[in-house]
XYZ file of C-alpha atoms in Angstrom:
239
model
C 94.313 107.355 96.153
C 92.363 104.176 96.874
C 91.357 102.932 100.314
C 88.893 100.426 101.732
C 86.053 102.966 102.089
C 86.420 104.221 98.515
C 86.461 100.611 97.295
C 83.301 99.663 99.230
C 81.462 102.752 97.932
C 82.537 101.971 94.364
C 81.264 98.392 94.568
C 77.949 99.483 96.091
C 77.472 102.163 93.426
C 78.105 99.667 90.611
C 75.544 97.324 92.177
C 72.929 100.102 92.199
C 72.559 100.676 95.934
C 71.438 104.252 95.316
C 68.062 102.931 94.168
C 67.832 99.515 95.819
C 69.180 97.463 98.680
C 71.554 94.541 98.279
C 71.893 91.422 100.383
C 75.249 92.312 101.969
C 76.094 94.803 104.707
C 79.147 97.066 104.533
C 80.932 94.823 107.028
C 80.193 91.765 104.873
C 81.556 93.556 101.789
C 84.730 94.555 103.659
C 85.193 90.939 104.764
C 84.951 89.733 101.141
C 87.424 92.372 99.951
C 89.990 91.538 102.631
C 89.659 87.760 102.442
C 89.170 87.237 98.700
C 90.078 90.309 96.657
C 93.220 91.231 98.592
C 94.840 87.810 98.237
C 93.988 87.350 94.550
C 95.075 90.878 93.627
C 98.320 90.615 95.610
C 99.174 87.252 94.043
C 99.465 88.866 90.607
C 100.196 92.490 91.589
C 102.090 92.125 94.873
C 103.723 94.542 97.256
C 107.430 94.113 98.070
C 109.203 94.560 101.388
C 112.834 94.257 102.425
C 113.254 92.210 105.595
C 116.332 91.477 107.675
C 116.395 87.817 108.749
C 118.526 86.912 111.762
C 119.719 83.426 110.879
C 120.442 82.219 114.409
C 117.005 83.191 115.727
C 115.161 81.962 112.617
C 116.891 78.562 112.388
C 114.563 75.541 112.409
C 116.055 72.641 114.327
C 117.030 69.943 113.511
C 116.774 70.918 109.810
C 120.042 72.044 108.259
C 120.252 75.552 106.747
C 116.477 75.994 107.042
C 114.909 79.113 108.515
C 111.476 80.352 109.528
C 110.259 83.481 107.741
C 107.421 85.381 109.473
C 104.034 84.832 107.842
C 103.129 88.477 108.465
C 105.281 91.564 109.049
C 103.740 94.879 110.118
C 100.422 94.157 108.429
C 101.916 92.714 105.232
C 101.209 88.985 104.764
C 104.168 87.178 103.220
C 103.396 85.259 100.022
C 106.941 84.146 99.214
C 110.587 85.189 99.118
C 111.440 86.993 95.881
C 115.188 87.298 96.413
C 117.900 86.612 98.991
C 120.506 89.346 99.410
C 123.510 88.371 101.558
C 125.257 90.977 103.699
C 128.411 90.941 101.549
C 126.363 92.173 98.564
C 126.595 95.763 99.732
C 123.313 96.087 101.623
C 123.892 96.932 105.280
C 121.940 94.290 107.131
C 122.143 96.173 110.421
C 120.605 99.362 109.011
C 117.001 98.178 109.327
C 114.850 95.192 110.188
C 111.959 95.931 107.811
C 111.381 98.367 104.952
C 108.334 98.606 102.635
C 109.634 98.939 99.067
C 106.536 99.368 96.879
C 104.768 97.529 94.051
C 107.036 98.230 91.072
C 109.591 95.425 91.060
C 111.472 96.984 88.135
C 112.057 100.178 90.118
C 113.102 98.201 93.179
C 115.650 96.276 91.129
C 116.928 99.575 89.663
C 117.365 100.954 93.187
C 119.545 97.946 93.936
C 121.570 98.248 90.736
C 124.802 98.880 92.586
C 124.130 95.857 94.770
C 123.558 93.648 91.720
C 126.730 94.995 90.103
C 128.676 94.115 93.225
C 127.179 90.629 93.153
C 128.196 90.138 89.530
C 131.760 91.242 90.198
C 131.967 88.965 93.235
C 130.488 85.944 91.453
C 133.898 84.828 90.185
C 135.159 84.187 93.712
C 131.888 83.561 95.620
C 129.386 80.706 95.320
C 126.009 81.552 93.697
C 123.101 82.564 95.925
C 121.012 79.414 95.856
C 117.919 79.010 97.969
C 114.499 77.386 98.042
C 111.201 78.789 99.302
C 109.120 76.112 101.066
C 105.524 77.297 101.612
C 104.091 78.574 103.764
C 107.014 80.040 105.702
C 110.336 78.187 105.371
C 113.494 79.245 103.549
C 116.304 76.786 102.793
C 119.717 78.210 101.918
C 122.054 76.048 99.849
C 124.923 78.508 100.203
C 126.480 78.514 103.660
C 126.618 82.090 104.921
C 129.095 83.055 107.608
C 127.311 86.292 108.526
C 124.551 86.462 111.133
C 121.935 88.119 108.893
C 120.624 88.048 105.336
C 118.222 90.440 103.659
C 115.092 89.090 102.006
C 113.045 90.801 99.336
C 109.582 89.574 100.282
C 106.604 89.317 97.968
C 103.643 90.278 100.181
C 99.989 91.237 100.098
C 99.040 94.877 100.094
C 97.722 96.424 103.291
C 94.191 95.434 104.293
C 93.024 99.023 103.739
C 94.375 98.859 100.129
C 96.289 102.142 100.530
C 99.465 100.579 99.076
C 97.856 99.788 95.702
C 99.527 101.934 92.986
C 97.385 104.342 90.994
C 97.895 102.456 87.742
C 96.361 99.288 89.202
C 93.291 100.854 90.829
C 90.876 100.160 87.955
C 91.878 96.486 87.895
C 91.368 96.314 91.662
C 87.913 97.901 91.364
C 86.834 95.354 88.761
C 88.075 92.427 90.834
C 86.385 93.799 93.968
C 83.084 94.176 92.113
C 83.245 90.627 90.771
C 84.100 89.136 94.182
C 81.190 90.865 95.923
C 78.849 90.063 93.030
C 79.773 86.372 93.294
C 78.516 86.298 96.877
C 75.297 88.020 95.890
C 74.926 85.610 92.970
C 75.126 82.660 95.358
C 72.318 84.128 97.449
C 70.065 85.056 94.547
C 70.630 81.782 92.720
C 68.962 80.051 95.641
C 65.766 82.015 95.053
C 65.950 82.628 91.275
C 62.777 84.746 90.921
C 60.354 85.651 93.691
C 56.632 85.275 92.990
C 54.185 87.543 94.801
C 50.399 87.944 94.588
C 50.896 90.987 92.380
C 53.792 90.064 90.101
C 57.076 88.219 89.763
C 60.145 90.020 91.126
C 63.149 89.744 88.837
C 66.508 89.402 90.604
C 68.709 90.694 87.762
C 70.339 87.304 87.302
C 71.717 87.976 83.808
C 74.541 90.175 85.123
C 75.354 87.936 88.080
C 75.430 84.774 85.955
C 78.171 86.326 83.807
C 80.326 87.325 86.792
C 82.243 84.008 87.249
C 83.456 84.065 83.640
C 84.310 87.781 83.798
C 86.325 87.242 86.967
C 88.208 84.319 85.402
C 89.048 86.462 82.362
C 90.314 89.304 84.567
C 92.498 86.974 86.656
C 93.919 85.435 83.483
C 94.848 88.912 82.189
C 96.532 89.672 85.513
C 98.424 86.386 85.323
C 99.685 87.166 81.800
C 100.785 90.644 82.870
C 102.718 89.119 85.755
C 104.476 86.678 83.393
C 105.207 89.487 80.941
C 106.876 91.804 83.445
C 108.066 89.353 86.102
C 111.787 88.877 86.687
C 113.571 85.950 85.058
C 114.418 83.243 87.550
C 118.013 82.003 87.453
C 118.830 78.341 87.990
C 122.301 77.315 89.078
C 123.552 73.780 88.420
C 126.437 72.611 90.581
């Protein structure tokens, strides 16, 4: 299981801290991981949470059918709404207000198979669920709901301690974390290039750090393609 301490130790080991010091403290590394790595990783390999939105409380006046979605819920930062699930779909809106669902969207959809079946059967007599996500935190519903609540499947970041990252994605996370920290070190060392002393010239191992920006771009592109490959198909309704 991965966590923030394991991730910091991995990055430091790959940068050779067992035999030399680096320019960043542990706190500085943690800051980079939480501010840079977490957001990038979660954008392409997100966590999903089910959230109960109370329409009356969340309504944004004077905008019609527009609601405020929290930007953060119990430590999970909301990236966008993945799906809107009305109360009549079979999910009991009053059963919970928030429920972490995991990282595997396919499994989550399978868990809701009965709900989706109910939606399909009801589609002949009910209007389609049409909605628009307006960043950073507004949801506009084009179907007028008569119930007080709707359930939202939220696409969120993982926890800041990285404990929600699934085992199969840990190696990708480790690579991204290493590249993000190395980019900061590269910026520092690039300023000095090589250091001349009275005895000799100190090499700053710039070859590895110069290649980091391209390696990070390649990794992010692979993550993006994986997201497109396994992401759900968006449905567009035309009235």
